Short mmCIF file of C-alpha atoms in Angstrom, two decimals:
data_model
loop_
_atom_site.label_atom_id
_atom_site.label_comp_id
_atom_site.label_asym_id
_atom_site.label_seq_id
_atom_site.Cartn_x
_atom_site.Cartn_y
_atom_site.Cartn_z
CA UNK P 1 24.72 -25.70 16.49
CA UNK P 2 24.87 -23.25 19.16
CA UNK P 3 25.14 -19.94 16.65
CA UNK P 4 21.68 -21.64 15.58
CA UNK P 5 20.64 -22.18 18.93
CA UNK P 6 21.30 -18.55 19.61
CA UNK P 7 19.76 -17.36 16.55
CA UNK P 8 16.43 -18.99 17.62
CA UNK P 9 16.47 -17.50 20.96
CA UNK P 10 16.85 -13.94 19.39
CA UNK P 11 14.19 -14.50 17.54
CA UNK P 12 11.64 -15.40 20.06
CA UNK P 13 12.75 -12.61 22.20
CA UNK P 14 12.45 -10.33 19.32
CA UNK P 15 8.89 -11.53 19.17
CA UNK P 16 7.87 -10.99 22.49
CA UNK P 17 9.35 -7.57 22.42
CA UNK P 18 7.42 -6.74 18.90
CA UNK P 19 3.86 -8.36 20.17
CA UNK P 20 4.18 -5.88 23.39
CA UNK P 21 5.57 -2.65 21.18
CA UNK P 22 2.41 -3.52 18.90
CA UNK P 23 0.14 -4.06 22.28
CA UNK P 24 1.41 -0.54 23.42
CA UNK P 25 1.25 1.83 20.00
CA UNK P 26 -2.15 0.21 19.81
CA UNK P 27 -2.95 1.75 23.34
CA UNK P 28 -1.13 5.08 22.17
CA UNK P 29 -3.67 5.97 19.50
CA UNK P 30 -5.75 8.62 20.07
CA UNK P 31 -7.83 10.53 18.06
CA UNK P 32 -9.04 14.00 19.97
CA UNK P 33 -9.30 12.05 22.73
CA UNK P 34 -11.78 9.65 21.52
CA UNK P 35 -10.64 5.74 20.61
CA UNK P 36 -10.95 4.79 16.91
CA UNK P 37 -13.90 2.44 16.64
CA UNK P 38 -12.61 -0.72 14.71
CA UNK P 39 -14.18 -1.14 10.65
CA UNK P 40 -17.51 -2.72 10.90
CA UNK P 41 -19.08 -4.51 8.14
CA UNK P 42 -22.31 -2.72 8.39
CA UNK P 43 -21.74 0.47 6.88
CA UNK P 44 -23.70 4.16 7.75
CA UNK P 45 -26.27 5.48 5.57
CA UNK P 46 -25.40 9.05 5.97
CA UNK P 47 -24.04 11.03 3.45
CA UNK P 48 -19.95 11.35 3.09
CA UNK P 49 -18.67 13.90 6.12
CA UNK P 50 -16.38 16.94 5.17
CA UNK P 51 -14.15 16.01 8.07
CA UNK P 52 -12.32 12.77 6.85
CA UNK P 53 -9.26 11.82 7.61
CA UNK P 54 -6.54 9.33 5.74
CA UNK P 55 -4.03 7.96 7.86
CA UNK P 56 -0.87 7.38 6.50
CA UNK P 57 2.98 7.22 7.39
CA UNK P 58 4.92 9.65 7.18
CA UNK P 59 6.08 10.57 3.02
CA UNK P 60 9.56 11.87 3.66
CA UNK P 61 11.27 10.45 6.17
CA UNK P 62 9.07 6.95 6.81
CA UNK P 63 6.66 5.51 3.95
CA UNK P 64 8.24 2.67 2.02
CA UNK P 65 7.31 1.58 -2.18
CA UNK P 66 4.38 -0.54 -1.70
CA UNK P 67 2.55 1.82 1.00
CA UNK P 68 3.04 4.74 -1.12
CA UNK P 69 1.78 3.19 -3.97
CA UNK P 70 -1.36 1.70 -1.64
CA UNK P 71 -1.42 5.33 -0.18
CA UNK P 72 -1.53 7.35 -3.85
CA UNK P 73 -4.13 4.62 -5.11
CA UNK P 74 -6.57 5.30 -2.23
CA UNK P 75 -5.65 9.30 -2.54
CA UNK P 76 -6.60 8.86 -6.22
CA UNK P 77 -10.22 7.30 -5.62
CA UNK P 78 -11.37 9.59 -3.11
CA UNK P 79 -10.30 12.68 -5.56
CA UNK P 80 -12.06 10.51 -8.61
CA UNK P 81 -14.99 10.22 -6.45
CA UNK P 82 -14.37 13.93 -5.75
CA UNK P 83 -14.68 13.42 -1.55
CA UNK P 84 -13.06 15.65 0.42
CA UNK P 85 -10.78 14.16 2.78
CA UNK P 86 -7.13 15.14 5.12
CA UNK P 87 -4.31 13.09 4.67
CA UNK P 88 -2.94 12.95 8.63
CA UNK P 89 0.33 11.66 8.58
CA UNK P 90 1.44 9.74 11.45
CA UNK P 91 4.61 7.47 12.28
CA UNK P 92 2.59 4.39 13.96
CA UNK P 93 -0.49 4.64 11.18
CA UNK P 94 -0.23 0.85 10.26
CA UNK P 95 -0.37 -0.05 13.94
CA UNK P 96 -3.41 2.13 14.13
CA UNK P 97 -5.05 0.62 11.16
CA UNK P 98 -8.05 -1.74 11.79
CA UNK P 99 -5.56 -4.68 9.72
CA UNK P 100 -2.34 -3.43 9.90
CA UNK P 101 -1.89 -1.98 6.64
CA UNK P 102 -2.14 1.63 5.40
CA UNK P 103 -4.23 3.71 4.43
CA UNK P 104 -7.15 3.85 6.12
CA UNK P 105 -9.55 6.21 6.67
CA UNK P 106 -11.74 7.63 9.90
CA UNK P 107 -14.94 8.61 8.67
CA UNK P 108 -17.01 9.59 11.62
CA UNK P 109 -17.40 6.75 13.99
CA UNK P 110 -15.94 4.27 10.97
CA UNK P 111 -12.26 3.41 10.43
CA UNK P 112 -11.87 1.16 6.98
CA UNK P 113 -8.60 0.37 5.47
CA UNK P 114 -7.69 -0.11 2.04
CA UNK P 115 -8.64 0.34 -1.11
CA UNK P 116 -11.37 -2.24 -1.83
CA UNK P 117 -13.24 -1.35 1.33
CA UNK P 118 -12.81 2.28 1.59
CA UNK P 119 -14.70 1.67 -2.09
CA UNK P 120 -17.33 -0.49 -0.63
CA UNK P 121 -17.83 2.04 2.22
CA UNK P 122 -18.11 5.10 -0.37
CA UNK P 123 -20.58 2.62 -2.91
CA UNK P 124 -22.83 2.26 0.40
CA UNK P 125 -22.53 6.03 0.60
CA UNK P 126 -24.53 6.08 -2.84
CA UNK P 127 -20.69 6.99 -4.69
CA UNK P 128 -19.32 4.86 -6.58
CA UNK P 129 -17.10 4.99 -9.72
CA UNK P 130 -18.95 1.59 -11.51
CA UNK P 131 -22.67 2.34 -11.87
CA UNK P 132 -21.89 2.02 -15.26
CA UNK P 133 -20.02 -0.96 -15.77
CA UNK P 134 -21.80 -4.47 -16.65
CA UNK P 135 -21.25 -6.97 -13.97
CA UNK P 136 -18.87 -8.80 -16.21
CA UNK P 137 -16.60 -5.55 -16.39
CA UNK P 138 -17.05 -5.05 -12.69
CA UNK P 139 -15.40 -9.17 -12.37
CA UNK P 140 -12.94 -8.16 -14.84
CA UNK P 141 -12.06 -5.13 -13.24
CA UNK P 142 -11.62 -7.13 -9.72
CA UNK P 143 -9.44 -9.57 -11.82
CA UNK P 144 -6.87 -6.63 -13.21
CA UNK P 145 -7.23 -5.50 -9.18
CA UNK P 146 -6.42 -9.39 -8.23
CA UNK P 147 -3.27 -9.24 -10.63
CA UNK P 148 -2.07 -6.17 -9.29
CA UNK P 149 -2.08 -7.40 -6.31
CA UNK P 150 -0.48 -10.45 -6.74
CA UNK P 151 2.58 -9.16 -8.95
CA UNK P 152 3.59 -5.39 -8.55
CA UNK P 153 3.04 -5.47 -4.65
CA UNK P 154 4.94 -8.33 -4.41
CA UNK P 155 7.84 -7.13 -6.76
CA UNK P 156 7.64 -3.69 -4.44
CA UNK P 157 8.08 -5.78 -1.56
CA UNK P 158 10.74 -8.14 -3.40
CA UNK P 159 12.54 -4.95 -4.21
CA UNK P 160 12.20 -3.33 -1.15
CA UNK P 161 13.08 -5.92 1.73
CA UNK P 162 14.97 -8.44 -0.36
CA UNK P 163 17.28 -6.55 -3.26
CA UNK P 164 19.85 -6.22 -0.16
CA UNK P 165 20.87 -2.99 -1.43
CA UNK P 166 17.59 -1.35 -1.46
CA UNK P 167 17.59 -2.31 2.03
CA UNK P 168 20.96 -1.29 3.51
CA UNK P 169 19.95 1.89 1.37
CA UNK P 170 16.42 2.39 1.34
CA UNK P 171 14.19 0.27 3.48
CA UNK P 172 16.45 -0.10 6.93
CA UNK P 173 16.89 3.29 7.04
CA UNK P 174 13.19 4.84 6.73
CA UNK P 175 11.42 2.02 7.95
CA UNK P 176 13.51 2.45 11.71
CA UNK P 177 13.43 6.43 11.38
CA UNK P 178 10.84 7.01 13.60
CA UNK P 179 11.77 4.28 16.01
CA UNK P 180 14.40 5.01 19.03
CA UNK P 181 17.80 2.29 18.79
CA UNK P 182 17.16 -0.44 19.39
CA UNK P 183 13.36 -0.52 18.89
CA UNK P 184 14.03 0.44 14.67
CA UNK P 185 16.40 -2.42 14.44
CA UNK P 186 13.34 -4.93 16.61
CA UNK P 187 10.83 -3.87 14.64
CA UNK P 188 12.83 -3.58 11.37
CA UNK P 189 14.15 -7.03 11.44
CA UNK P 190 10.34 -8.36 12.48
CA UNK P 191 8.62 -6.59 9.67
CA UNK P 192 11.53 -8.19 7.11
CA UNK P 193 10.81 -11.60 8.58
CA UNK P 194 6.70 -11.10 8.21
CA UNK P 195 7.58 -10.08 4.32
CA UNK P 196 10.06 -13.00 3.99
CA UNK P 197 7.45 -15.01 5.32
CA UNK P 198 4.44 -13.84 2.81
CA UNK P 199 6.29 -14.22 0.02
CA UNK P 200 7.60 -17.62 0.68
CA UNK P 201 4.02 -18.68 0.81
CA UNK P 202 3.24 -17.60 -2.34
CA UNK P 203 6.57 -18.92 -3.74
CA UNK P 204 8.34 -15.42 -4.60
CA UNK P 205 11.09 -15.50 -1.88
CA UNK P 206 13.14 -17.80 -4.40
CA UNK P 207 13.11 -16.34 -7.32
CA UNK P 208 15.56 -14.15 -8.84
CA UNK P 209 15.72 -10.41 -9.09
CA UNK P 210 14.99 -11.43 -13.51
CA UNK P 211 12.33 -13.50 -12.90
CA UNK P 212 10.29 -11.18 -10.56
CA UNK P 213 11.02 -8.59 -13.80
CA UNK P 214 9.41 -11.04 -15.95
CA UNK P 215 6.75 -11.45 -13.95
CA UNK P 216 6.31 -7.33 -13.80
CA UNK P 217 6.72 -7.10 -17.67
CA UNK P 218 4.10 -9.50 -17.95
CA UNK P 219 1.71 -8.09 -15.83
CA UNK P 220 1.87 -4.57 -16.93
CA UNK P 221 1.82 -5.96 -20.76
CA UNK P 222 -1.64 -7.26 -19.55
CA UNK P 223 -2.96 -4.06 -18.48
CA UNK P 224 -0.96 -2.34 -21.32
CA UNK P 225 -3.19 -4.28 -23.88
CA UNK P 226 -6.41 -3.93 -21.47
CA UNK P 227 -5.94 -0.26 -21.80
CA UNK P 228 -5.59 0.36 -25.70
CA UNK P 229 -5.51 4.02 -26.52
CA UNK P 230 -8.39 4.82 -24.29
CA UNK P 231 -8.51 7.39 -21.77
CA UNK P 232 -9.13 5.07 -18.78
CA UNK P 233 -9.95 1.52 -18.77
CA UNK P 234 -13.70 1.14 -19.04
CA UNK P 235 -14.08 4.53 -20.50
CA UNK P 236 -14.05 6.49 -17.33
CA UNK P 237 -12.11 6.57 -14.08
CA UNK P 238 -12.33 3.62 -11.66
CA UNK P 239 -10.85 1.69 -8.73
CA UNK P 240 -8.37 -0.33 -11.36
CA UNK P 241 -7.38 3.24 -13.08
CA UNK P 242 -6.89 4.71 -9.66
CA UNK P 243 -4.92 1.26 -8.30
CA UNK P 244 -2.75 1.50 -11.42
CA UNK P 245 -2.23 5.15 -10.93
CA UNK P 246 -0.68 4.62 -7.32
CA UNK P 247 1.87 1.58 -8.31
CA UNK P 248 3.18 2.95 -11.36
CA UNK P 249 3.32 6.47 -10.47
CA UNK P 250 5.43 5.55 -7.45
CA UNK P 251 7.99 2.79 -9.44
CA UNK P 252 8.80 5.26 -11.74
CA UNK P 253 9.41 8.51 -9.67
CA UNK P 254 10.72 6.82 -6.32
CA UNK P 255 14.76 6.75 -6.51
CA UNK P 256 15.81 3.22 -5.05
CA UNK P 257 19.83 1.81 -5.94
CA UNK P 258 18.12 -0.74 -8.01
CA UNK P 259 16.34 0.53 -11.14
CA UNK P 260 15.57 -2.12 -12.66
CA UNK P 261 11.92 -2.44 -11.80
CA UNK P 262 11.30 1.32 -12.79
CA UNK P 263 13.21 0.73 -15.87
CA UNK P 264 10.40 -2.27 -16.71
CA UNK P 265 7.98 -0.20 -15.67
CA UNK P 266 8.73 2.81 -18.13
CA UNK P 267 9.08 0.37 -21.42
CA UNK P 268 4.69 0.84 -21.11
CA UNK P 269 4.45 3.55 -22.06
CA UNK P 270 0.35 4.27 -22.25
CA UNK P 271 0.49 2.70 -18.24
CA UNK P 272 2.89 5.79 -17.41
CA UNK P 273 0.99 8.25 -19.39
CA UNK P 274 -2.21 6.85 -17.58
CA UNK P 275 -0.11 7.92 -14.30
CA UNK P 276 0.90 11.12 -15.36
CA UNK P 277 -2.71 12.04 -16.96
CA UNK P 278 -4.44 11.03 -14.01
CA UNK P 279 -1.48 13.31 -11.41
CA UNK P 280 -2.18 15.94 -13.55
CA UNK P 281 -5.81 16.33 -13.41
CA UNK P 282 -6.53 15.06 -10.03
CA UNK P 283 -3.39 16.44 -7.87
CA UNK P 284 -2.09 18.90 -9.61
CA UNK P 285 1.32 19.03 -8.54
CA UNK P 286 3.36 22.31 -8.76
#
């Protein structure tokens, strides 16, 4: 009783401590001295500036599996789209970010984050990668998108914060690297809790490490069979090749203690020659 007791009260302490660190990295971002203006849903007219920046954490040290997959997925549409942009790496990006999640992109006085708005923004812009597509591919497309979303980012988080030796490992240390003691453990132990909490709500926190495989296998047999032998998946590049791109490039060549979801990852094989085809011609690695 009182161990639980205590537990509660270091949680709501933790809290309070977390909403001000949040209240005061929000107040720390700067951008040459001018505030970022928060995403607006009315979108500019003028054409795509030479001077955008992506925001992003930090790749060595910081960025954890499903923010480097979001992060190589939004990396991949801008180059598909051919838009120049700067990747700006900075340790409190998600706090800067207009809804707390990275990427996000300043494009003159616009911030948008994410992939499906940073592709609305750029379709507003006159680019777009679907002028081609019927509307019914463009709802199918959303639907591979939707499933995505729904399976390998929660099997990245799954992995990450729950598989308790990725996070001894893996996810403790990075995610409290740039964070002075005790402020890492604060905020490393509130982010855990907000993951915990997502995926109890969409009934993942209980399954085991086999099912969430399952689920992945499935999932990437869909797109597998969506795919064929074709190039892309409608043809020519889009958000869903691009999305793809940046969750199975990242599985398969991030080195975590458990390799189990890489390992289901691999056994589709025309999903990780999709990734490779599409890092060879758009990043061109050395």
């Amino acid at each position: 009783m009182l161990k639980e007791y205590a537990n509660k009260i270091l949680d709501f302490l933790i809290n309070v401590i977390c909403a001000a660190t949040r209240k005061c990295m929000k107040l720390m971002v700067n951008y040459n001295c001018h505030p970022l203006i928060p995403h607006q849903r009315r979108y500019t007219q003028e054409p795509w500036p030479d001077n955008v920046k992506l925001f992003q954490p930090y790749e060595v040290e910081q960025i954890l599996l499903p923010d480097n997959a979001s992060c190589l997925a939004v990396q991949a549409f801008l180059k598909m789209c051919n838009l120049p942009f700067e990747v700006e790496m900075r340790w409190n990006a998600e706090f800067m970010s207009p809804s707390g999640r990275v990427p996000f992109i300043k494009c003159g006085a616009f911030v948008v984050p994410e992939l499906e708005s940073i592709a609305q923004f750029a379709a507003n812009k006159g680019v777009t990668l679907t002028s081609k597509l019927s509307s019914e591919e463009r709802a199918e497309m959303r639907a591979y998108m939707s499933l995505i979303t729904n399976v390998l980012v929660n099997a990245e988080l799954y992995i990450s914060w729950l598989d308790q030796e990725t996070f001894n490992a893996v996810t403790k240390v990075r995610n409290s690297s740039v964070y002075p003691w005790p402020l890492g453990w604060i905020q490393t132990r509130s982010k855990r809790a907000a993951v915990v909490k997502r995926l109890k709500a969409l009934h993942w926190h209980d399954k085991t490490l086999d099912q969430v495989l399952a689920d992945v296998e499935q999932c990437c047999n869909s797109l597998s069979q969506r795919l064929g032998d074709k190039e892309f998946f409608f043809g020519t590049p889009t958000e869903l090749d691009a999305l793809v791109f940046g969750h199975v490039f990242t599985i398969i060549t991030t080195r975590l203690p458990c390799r189990r979801l890489a390992d289901t990852v691999s056994k589709c094989t025309s999903l990780v020659s999709l990734a490779k085809r599409i890092d060879e011609r758009y990043f061109k690695r050395p």
